[in-house]
């Protein structure tokens, strides 16, 4: 039962929290530094938001192999079958990096058309193209890093991914400050400087995680002589998770389109809000990640009652985290907005939706925790379906109403709240129906014996 103790859950969750929030910190740093550029700061901030939405879509869609890899490794660990994974990590990494290179080539060829679909126009479109063409060069590095993170997580190790991610975020912040505004002999590069900062940080993270993998895991990067038997399951899980991510990101992209259609100021305010939301979401996802990894191990060992206990514990922990985030947000929202931008046209719109960001936190906690646990259980097909249900019945009706009746940025964020609520409800019903019954059956068997 040691793997169900708070100490063990916390030992996985805290590094996962730090690791998880580094991605929104990278985006938020770009937004904060770029938003304070003296010339065209608002347009530059809007461009960072547009490109950030596109890159987040690409990462969340194509980096789903990280979750699949972690699930497969964790389940084999629970079944005491890690030696059978020889050759699997190397083949999974080659697959990931290959995807990254294909995406880089395709999107670079059609970058203007893709960004125009997000309603980027004029100066915002010009800055978006310049920023994107540099940042996308780091995409293969990102997928390489995520694949190796998946192996570490499956082995119940979130410490090394945390070290790499936190170091990368720190490097990115320092380079942002140096390259965007210039320092000494370094010229001010504006929005392109923010892109170069991210690219350099991604390359250094890839090098660091490669060295750690070779030194700190029992697995090699050997490709083996034939396709590993777990690759088929990896591809199946990844396929379902890609469709899940497409549904998820269709919602986020639709929100970006609606914000862009209102005004550049509304898009800038939405950029700040989405960065704050992502920060809180990844913060909550730390305990979810612990549930994911331990849950995968428990399902591999067929410990269903322990899985039920774990799920209750992790949800309670994350609701407490959500409560702290709500309190922190209520105390700091005024200075928080000014960290990103000083534009008097942008700040009131951000403050106008901030209360929704606060109210959404408990629903984030339940939805993200159960989502992570279902990944550990290998329930990728159901996760795909749950996102489609939430998008169609939760988000779409409200975003259409917001557009039709001109509810503005608040309408967009109420639609996002309904989306999260629907996600959580669907996952709760599924877990109660399937896994609770298995847990109770196992408990009855223990009592009878």
Short mmCIF file of C-alpha atoms in Angstrom, two decimals, residues 68-399:
data_model
loop_
_atom_site.label_atom_id
_atom_site.label_comp_id
_atom_site.label_asym_id
_atom_site.label_seq_id
_atom_site.Cartn_x
_atom_site.Cartn_y
_atom_site.Cartn_z
CA UNK A 68 0.87 6.30 -24.48
CA UNK A 69 4.54 5.50 -23.80
CA UNK A 70 4.13 6.26 -20.09
CA UNK A 71 1.04 4.02 -19.91
CA UNK A 72 2.74 1.09 -21.64
CA UNK A 73 5.89 1.35 -19.53
CA UNK A 74 3.90 1.74 -16.27
CA UNK A 75 1.67 -1.24 -17.01
CA UNK A 76 4.70 -3.41 -17.82
CA UNK A 77 6.33 -2.18 -14.62
CA UNK A 78 3.24 -3.18 -12.63
CA UNK A 79 3.28 -6.61 -14.29
CA UNK A 80 7.02 -6.93 -13.50
CA UNK A 81 7.82 -7.16 -17.23
CA UNK A 82 10.14 -4.19 -17.90
CA UNK A 83 12.82 -6.34 -19.58
CA UNK A 84 10.37 -7.12 -22.37
CA UNK A 85 10.42 -3.42 -23.38
CA UNK A 86 13.92 -3.61 -24.92
CA UNK A 87 13.78 -1.88 -28.30
CA UNK A 88 10.43 -0.18 -27.61
CA UNK A 89 11.67 3.27 -26.45
CA UNK A 90 14.06 3.69 -29.39
CA UNK A 91 11.38 2.86 -31.94
CA UNK A 92 8.87 5.15 -30.21
CA UNK A 93 11.34 8.04 -30.22
CA UNK A 94 12.15 7.60 -33.92
CA UNK A 95 8.41 7.66 -34.65
CA UNK A 96 7.98 10.86 -32.61
CA UNK A 97 10.86 12.77 -34.16
CA UNK A 98 9.77 11.71 -37.65
CA UNK A 99 6.34 13.20 -36.97
CA UNK A 100 7.98 16.42 -35.84
CA UNK A 101 10.02 16.76 -39.02
CA UNK A 102 6.98 16.15 -41.24
CA UNK A 103 4.97 18.79 -39.38
CA UNK A 104 7.84 21.27 -39.61
CA UNK A 105 8.07 20.88 -43.40
CA UNK A 106 4.31 20.96 -44.09
CA UNK A 107 3.38 23.89 -41.85
CA UNK A 108 6.33 26.02 -42.99
CA UNK A 109 5.16 25.67 -46.61
CA UNK A 110 1.62 26.79 -45.76
CA UNK A 111 2.19 29.00 -42.72
CA UNK A 112 0.43 32.10 -44.08
CA UNK A 113 -2.67 30.16 -45.06
CA UNK A 114 -2.77 28.34 -41.71
CA UNK A 115 -2.41 31.52 -39.63
CA UNK A 116 -4.99 33.31 -41.78
CA UNK A 117 -7.49 30.62 -40.81
CA UNK A 118 -7.04 31.86 -37.23
CA UNK A 119 -8.17 35.34 -38.35
CA UNK A 120 -4.66 36.80 -38.09
CA UNK A 121 -4.57 39.84 -40.36
CA UNK A 122 -2.34 42.78 -41.24
CA UNK A 123 0.48 43.46 -38.80
CA UNK A 124 -0.62 40.62 -36.51
CA UNK A 125 -0.31 38.16 -39.43
CA UNK A 126 3.11 39.54 -40.38
CA UNK A 127 4.45 39.18 -36.85
CA UNK A 128 2.84 35.74 -36.49
CA UNK A 129 4.61 34.39 -39.58
CA UNK A 130 7.98 35.75 -38.44
CA UNK A 131 7.56 34.26 -34.95
CA UNK A 132 6.26 30.90 -36.17
CA UNK A 133 8.97 30.24 -38.78
CA UNK A 134 11.60 30.29 -36.04
CA UNK A 135 9.70 28.52 -33.26
CA UNK A 136 8.62 25.57 -35.43
CA UNK A 137 12.28 24.60 -35.89
CA UNK A 138 12.23 23.37 -32.30
CA UNK A 139 9.21 21.10 -32.82
CA UNK A 140 11.22 17.87 -33.45
CA UNK A 141 13.23 18.65 -30.27
CA UNK A 142 9.98 18.99 -28.32
CA UNK A 143 8.64 15.63 -29.51
CA UNK A 144 11.99 13.98 -28.74
CA UNK A 145 11.91 15.37 -25.19
CA UNK A 146 8.28 14.35 -24.66
CA UNK A 147 8.94 10.77 -25.79
CA UNK A 148 11.76 10.35 -23.27
CA UNK A 149 9.67 12.04 -20.58
CA UNK A 150 7.09 9.32 -21.24
CA UNK A 151 9.64 6.59 -20.49
CA UNK A 152 10.76 8.28 -17.26
CA UNK A 153 7.16 8.76 -16.14
CA UNK A 154 6.27 5.16 -16.89
CA UNK A 155 9.17 4.12 -14.65
CA UNK A 156 7.55 6.25 -11.88
CA UNK A 157 10.22 8.92 -12.15
CA UNK A 158 9.03 12.51 -12.54
CA UNK A 159 12.15 14.06 -10.99
CA UNK A 160 14.38 14.07 -14.08
CA UNK A 161 11.67 15.43 -16.40
CA UNK A 162 11.14 18.18 -13.82
CA UNK A 163 14.84 19.08 -13.77
CA UNK A 164 15.03 19.27 -17.55
CA UNK A 165 11.77 21.19 -17.96
CA UNK A 166 12.55 23.68 -15.18
CA UNK A 167 16.06 24.31 -16.53
CA UNK A 168 14.66 24.85 -20.02
CA UNK A 169 12.10 27.35 -18.69
CA UNK A 170 14.80 29.28 -16.81
CA UNK A 171 17.03 29.42 -19.89
CA UNK A 172 14.07 30.59 -21.98
CA UNK A 173 13.24 33.39 -19.54
CA UNK A 174 16.82 34.68 -19.46
CA UNK A 175 17.13 34.54 -23.25
CA UNK A 176 13.76 36.27 -23.67
CA UNK A 177 14.95 39.22 -21.62
CA UNK A 178 18.26 39.38 -23.49
CA UNK A 179 17.05 38.89 -27.05
CA UNK A 180 13.70 40.70 -27.12
CA UNK A 181 14.85 44.01 -25.63
CA UNK A 182 18.61 43.65 -26.25
CA UNK A 183 21.46 43.95 -23.79
CA UNK A 184 24.92 45.45 -24.37
CA UNK A 185 26.20 44.19 -27.72
CA UNK A 186 23.06 42.06 -28.21
CA UNK A 187 20.61 43.97 -30.43
CA UNK A 188 16.90 44.17 -29.60
CA UNK A 189 15.23 41.53 -31.81
CA UNK A 190 11.62 42.05 -30.75
CA UNK A 191 9.23 39.16 -31.32
CA UNK A 192 11.87 37.20 -33.27
CA UNK A 193 14.08 37.31 -30.18
CA UNK A 194 11.35 35.54 -28.19
CA UNK A 195 11.18 32.84 -30.87
CA UNK A 196 14.96 32.30 -30.86
CA UNK A 197 14.93 32.10 -27.05
CA UNK A 198 12.39 29.26 -27.17
CA UNK A 199 14.24 27.41 -29.92
CA UNK A 200 17.59 27.50 -28.09
CA UNK A 201 15.94 26.34 -24.85
CA UNK A 202 14.24 23.43 -26.65
CA UNK A 203 17.53 22.28 -28.19
CA UNK A 204 19.31 22.34 -24.84
CA UNK A 205 16.45 20.42 -23.18
CA UNK A 206 16.70 17.70 -25.84
CA UNK A 207 20.44 17.33 -25.21
CA UNK A 208 19.97 17.19 -21.42
CA UNK A 209 17.19 14.59 -21.46
CA UNK A 210 19.16 12.43 -23.90
CA UNK A 211 22.14 12.30 -21.51
CA UNK A 212 19.90 11.55 -18.52
CA UNK A 213 18.14 8.74 -20.36
CA UNK A 214 21.44 7.02 -21.17
CA UNK A 215 22.65 7.29 -17.58
CA UNK A 216 19.54 6.92 -15.45
CA UNK A 217 17.24 4.32 -17.02
CA UNK A 218 17.55 0.51 -17.31
CA UNK A 219 16.46 0.75 -20.97
CA UNK A 220 18.62 1.43 -24.01
CA UNK A 221 17.82 3.31 -27.23
CA UNK A 222 18.43 0.20 -29.31
CA UNK A 223 15.95 -0.17 -32.18
CA UNK A 224 16.06 -3.96 -32.15
CA UNK A 225 15.86 -6.20 -35.20
CA UNK A 226 12.09 -6.17 -35.63
CA UNK A 227 9.08 -4.04 -34.78
CA UNK A 228 8.46 -4.28 -31.02
CA UNK A 229 5.19 -5.98 -30.05
CA UNK A 230 4.10 -2.91 -28.01
CA UNK A 231 4.41 -0.57 -31.02
CA UNK A 232 1.03 -1.72 -32.32
CA UNK A 233 -0.60 -0.76 -29.00
CA UNK A 234 1.36 2.50 -28.97
CA UNK A 235 0.03 3.41 -32.43
CA UNK A 236 -3.52 2.48 -31.45
CA UNK A 237 -3.38 4.56 -28.25
CA UNK A 238 -1.75 7.45 -30.07
CA UNK A 239 -4.38 7.37 -32.81
CA UNK A 240 -7.21 7.67 -30.27
CA UNK A 241 -5.35 10.39 -28.35
CA UNK A 242 -4.72 12.36 -31.55
CA UNK A 243 -8.45 12.43 -32.25
CA UNK A 244 -9.02 13.39 -28.63
CA UNK A 245 -6.56 16.24 -28.98
CA UNK A 246 -8.13 17.36 -32.24
CA UNK A 247 -11.45 17.68 -30.45
CA UNK A 248 -9.76 19.50 -27.55
CA UNK A 249 -7.85 21.89 -29.75
CA UNK A 250 -10.77 22.52 -32.06
CA UNK A 251 -12.39 24.10 -29.00
CA UNK A 252 -9.32 26.22 -28.19
CA UNK A 253 -8.81 27.26 -31.82
CA UNK A 254 -12.49 28.17 -32.16
CA UNK A 255 -12.13 30.35 -29.06
CA UNK A 256 -9.07 32.05 -30.60
CA UNK A 257 -10.98 32.72 -33.84
CA UNK A 258 -13.86 34.29 -31.93
CA UNK A 259 -11.51 36.47 -29.85
CA UNK A 260 -9.61 37.55 -32.97
CA UNK A 261 -12.89 38.45 -34.67
CA UNK A 262 -13.78 40.84 -31.82
CA UNK A 263 -10.61 43.00 -31.94
CA UNK A 264 -6.80 42.83 -31.52
CA UNK A 265 -7.32 44.06 -27.94
CA UNK A 266 -9.76 41.24 -27.21
CA UNK A 267 -7.29 38.74 -28.69
CA UNK A 268 -4.51 40.16 -26.52
CA UNK A 269 -6.73 39.86 -23.42
CA UNK A 270 -7.67 36.31 -24.42
CA UNK A 271 -3.96 35.50 -24.82
CA UNK A 272 -3.31 36.59 -21.23
CA UNK A 273 -6.34 34.70 -19.94
CA UNK A 274 -5.48 31.48 -21.76
CA UNK A 275 -1.91 31.62 -20.44
CA UNK A 276 -3.18 32.05 -16.87
CA UNK A 277 -5.66 29.21 -17.39
CA UNK A 278 -3.00 26.91 -18.83
CA UNK A 279 -0.71 27.71 -15.92
CA UNK A 280 -3.39 26.73 -13.41
CA UNK A 281 -4.41 23.69 -15.47
CA UNK A 282 -0.90 22.28 -15.59
CA UNK A 283 -0.48 23.06 -11.91
CA UNK A 284 -3.56 20.97 -11.16
CA UNK A 285 -2.33 18.29 -13.55
CA UNK A 286 0.57 17.42 -11.24
CA UNK A 287 -1.50 15.22 -8.94
CA UNK A 288 -3.33 13.98 -12.03
CA UNK A 289 0.01 12.85 -13.42
CA UNK A 290 0.72 10.96 -10.21
CA UNK A 291 -2.67 9.27 -10.55
CA UNK A 292 -1.87 8.48 -14.16
CA UNK A 293 1.44 6.77 -13.37
CA UNK A 294 0.37 4.91 -10.25
CA UNK A 295 -2.95 3.99 -11.87
CA UNK A 296 -1.15 2.44 -14.84
CA UNK A 297 0.99 0.41 -12.48
CA UNK A 298 -2.05 -0.71 -10.45
CA UNK A 299 -4.04 -1.77 -13.51
CA UNK A 300 -1.00 -3.76 -14.70
CA UNK A 301 -1.01 -5.53 -11.33
CA UNK A 302 -4.85 -5.91 -11.41
CA UNK A 303 -5.27 -4.02 -8.11
CA UNK A 304 -8.71 -2.54 -8.78
CA UNK A 305 -9.70 -1.62 -5.23
CA UNK A 306 -6.41 0.22 -4.74
CA UNK A 307 -7.14 2.04 -8.00
CA UNK A 308 -10.46 3.24 -6.53
CA UNK A 309 -8.73 4.44 -3.35
CA UNK A 310 -6.07 6.22 -5.42
CA UNK A 311 -8.69 7.99 -7.55
CA UNK A 312 -10.54 9.33 -4.49
CA UNK A 313 -7.32 10.55 -2.89
CA UNK A 314 -5.95 12.29 -5.97
CA UNK A 315 -9.25 14.06 -6.65
CA UNK A 316 -9.38 15.38 -3.08
CA UNK A 317 -5.78 16.61 -3.30
CA UNK A 318 -6.49 18.41 -6.56
CA UNK A 319 -9.66 20.04 -5.23
CA UNK A 320 -7.53 21.47 -2.42
CA UNK A 321 -5.01 22.73 -4.99
CA UNK A 322 -7.88 24.30 -6.95
CA UNK A 323 -9.06 26.08 -3.80
CA UNK A 324 -5.60 27.55 -3.25
CA UNK A 325 -5.46 28.71 -6.88
CA UNK A 326 -8.86 30.40 -6.49
CA UNK A 327 -7.64 32.24 -3.40
CA UNK A 328 -4.38 33.25 -5.05
CA UNK A 329 -6.18 34.44 -8.17
CA UNK A 330 -8.62 36.54 -6.18
CA UNK A 331 -5.76 38.27 -4.35
CA UNK A 332 -3.46 38.93 -7.30
CA UNK A 333 -5.55 39.45 -10.44
CA UNK A 334 -4.96 43.24 -10.70
CA UNK A 335 -1.13 43.16 -10.71
CA UNK A 336 -1.23 39.92 -12.74
CA UNK A 337 -2.78 41.68 -15.72
CA UNK A 338 -0.22 44.47 -15.64
CA UNK A 339 2.62 41.93 -15.77
CA UNK A 340 1.55 41.07 -19.31
CA UNK A 341 0.46 44.38 -20.80
CA UNK A 342 -0.14 48.06 -19.98
CA UNK A 343 -2.61 48.80 -22.78
CA UNK A 344 -5.75 50.42 -21.24
CA UNK A 345 -7.83 48.86 -24.03
CA UNK A 346 -6.69 45.32 -23.11
CA UNK A 347 -6.65 45.24 -19.30
CA UNK A 348 -10.40 45.84 -18.70
CA UNK A 349 -11.27 42.97 -21.03
CA UNK A 350 -8.89 40.65 -19.19
CA UNK A 351 -10.25 41.68 -15.80
CA UNK A 352 -13.78 41.18 -17.13
CA UNK A 353 -13.22 37.44 -17.66
CA UNK A 354 -10.92 36.76 -14.73
CA UNK A 355 -13.74 35.78 -12.37
CA UNK A 356 -14.60 32.94 -14.79
CA UNK A 357 -10.97 31.77 -14.60
CA UNK A 358 -11.38 31.61 -10.82
CA UNK A 359 -14.73 29.77 -10.92
CA UNK A 360 -13.45 27.17 -13.39
CA UNK A 361 -10.72 25.82 -11.08
CA UNK A 362 -12.66 23.08 -9.18
CA UNK A 363 -14.07 21.78 -12.45
CA UNK A 364 -10.55 21.77 -13.91
CA UNK A 365 -9.45 19.68 -10.92
CA UNK A 366 -12.04 16.95 -11.42
CA UNK A 367 -11.86 16.83 -15.22
CA UNK A 368 -8.06 16.85 -15.51
CA UNK A 369 -7.54 14.34 -12.69
CA UNK A 370 -9.93 11.78 -14.16
CA UNK A 371 -8.60 12.40 -17.66
CA UNK A 372 -5.06 11.63 -16.48
CA UNK A 373 -6.15 8.49 -14.62
CA UNK A 374 -8.01 7.18 -17.67
CA UNK A 375 -4.82 7.63 -19.71
CA UNK A 376 -2.97 5.45 -17.22
CA UNK A 377 -5.69 2.82 -17.57
CA UNK A 378 -5.23 2.78 -21.35
CA UNK A 379 -8.80 4.06 -21.96
CA UNK A 380 -7.75 6.17 -24.93
CA UNK A 381 -10.80 5.43 -27.10
CA UNK A 382 -13.17 6.58 -24.36
CA UNK A 383 -11.11 9.73 -23.76
CA UNK A 384 -11.48 10.49 -27.46
CA UNK A 385 -15.24 10.08 -27.24
CA UNK A 386 -15.51 12.14 -24.05
CA UNK A 387 -13.81 15.13 -25.69
CA UNK A 388 -16.12 14.97 -28.70
CA UNK A 389 -19.16 14.81 -26.38
CA UNK A 390 -17.93 17.80 -24.35
CA UNK A 391 -17.13 19.83 -27.49
CA UNK A 392 -20.51 19.15 -29.15
CA UNK A 393 -22.82 19.37 -26.14
CA UNK A 394 -20.84 21.61 -23.76
CA UNK A 395 -18.82 24.16 -25.74
CA UNK A 396 -20.51 24.50 -29.14
CA UNK A 397 -23.99 25.66 -28.01
CA UNK A 398 -22.61 28.45 -25.82
CA UNK A 399 -19.95 29.67 -28.25
#
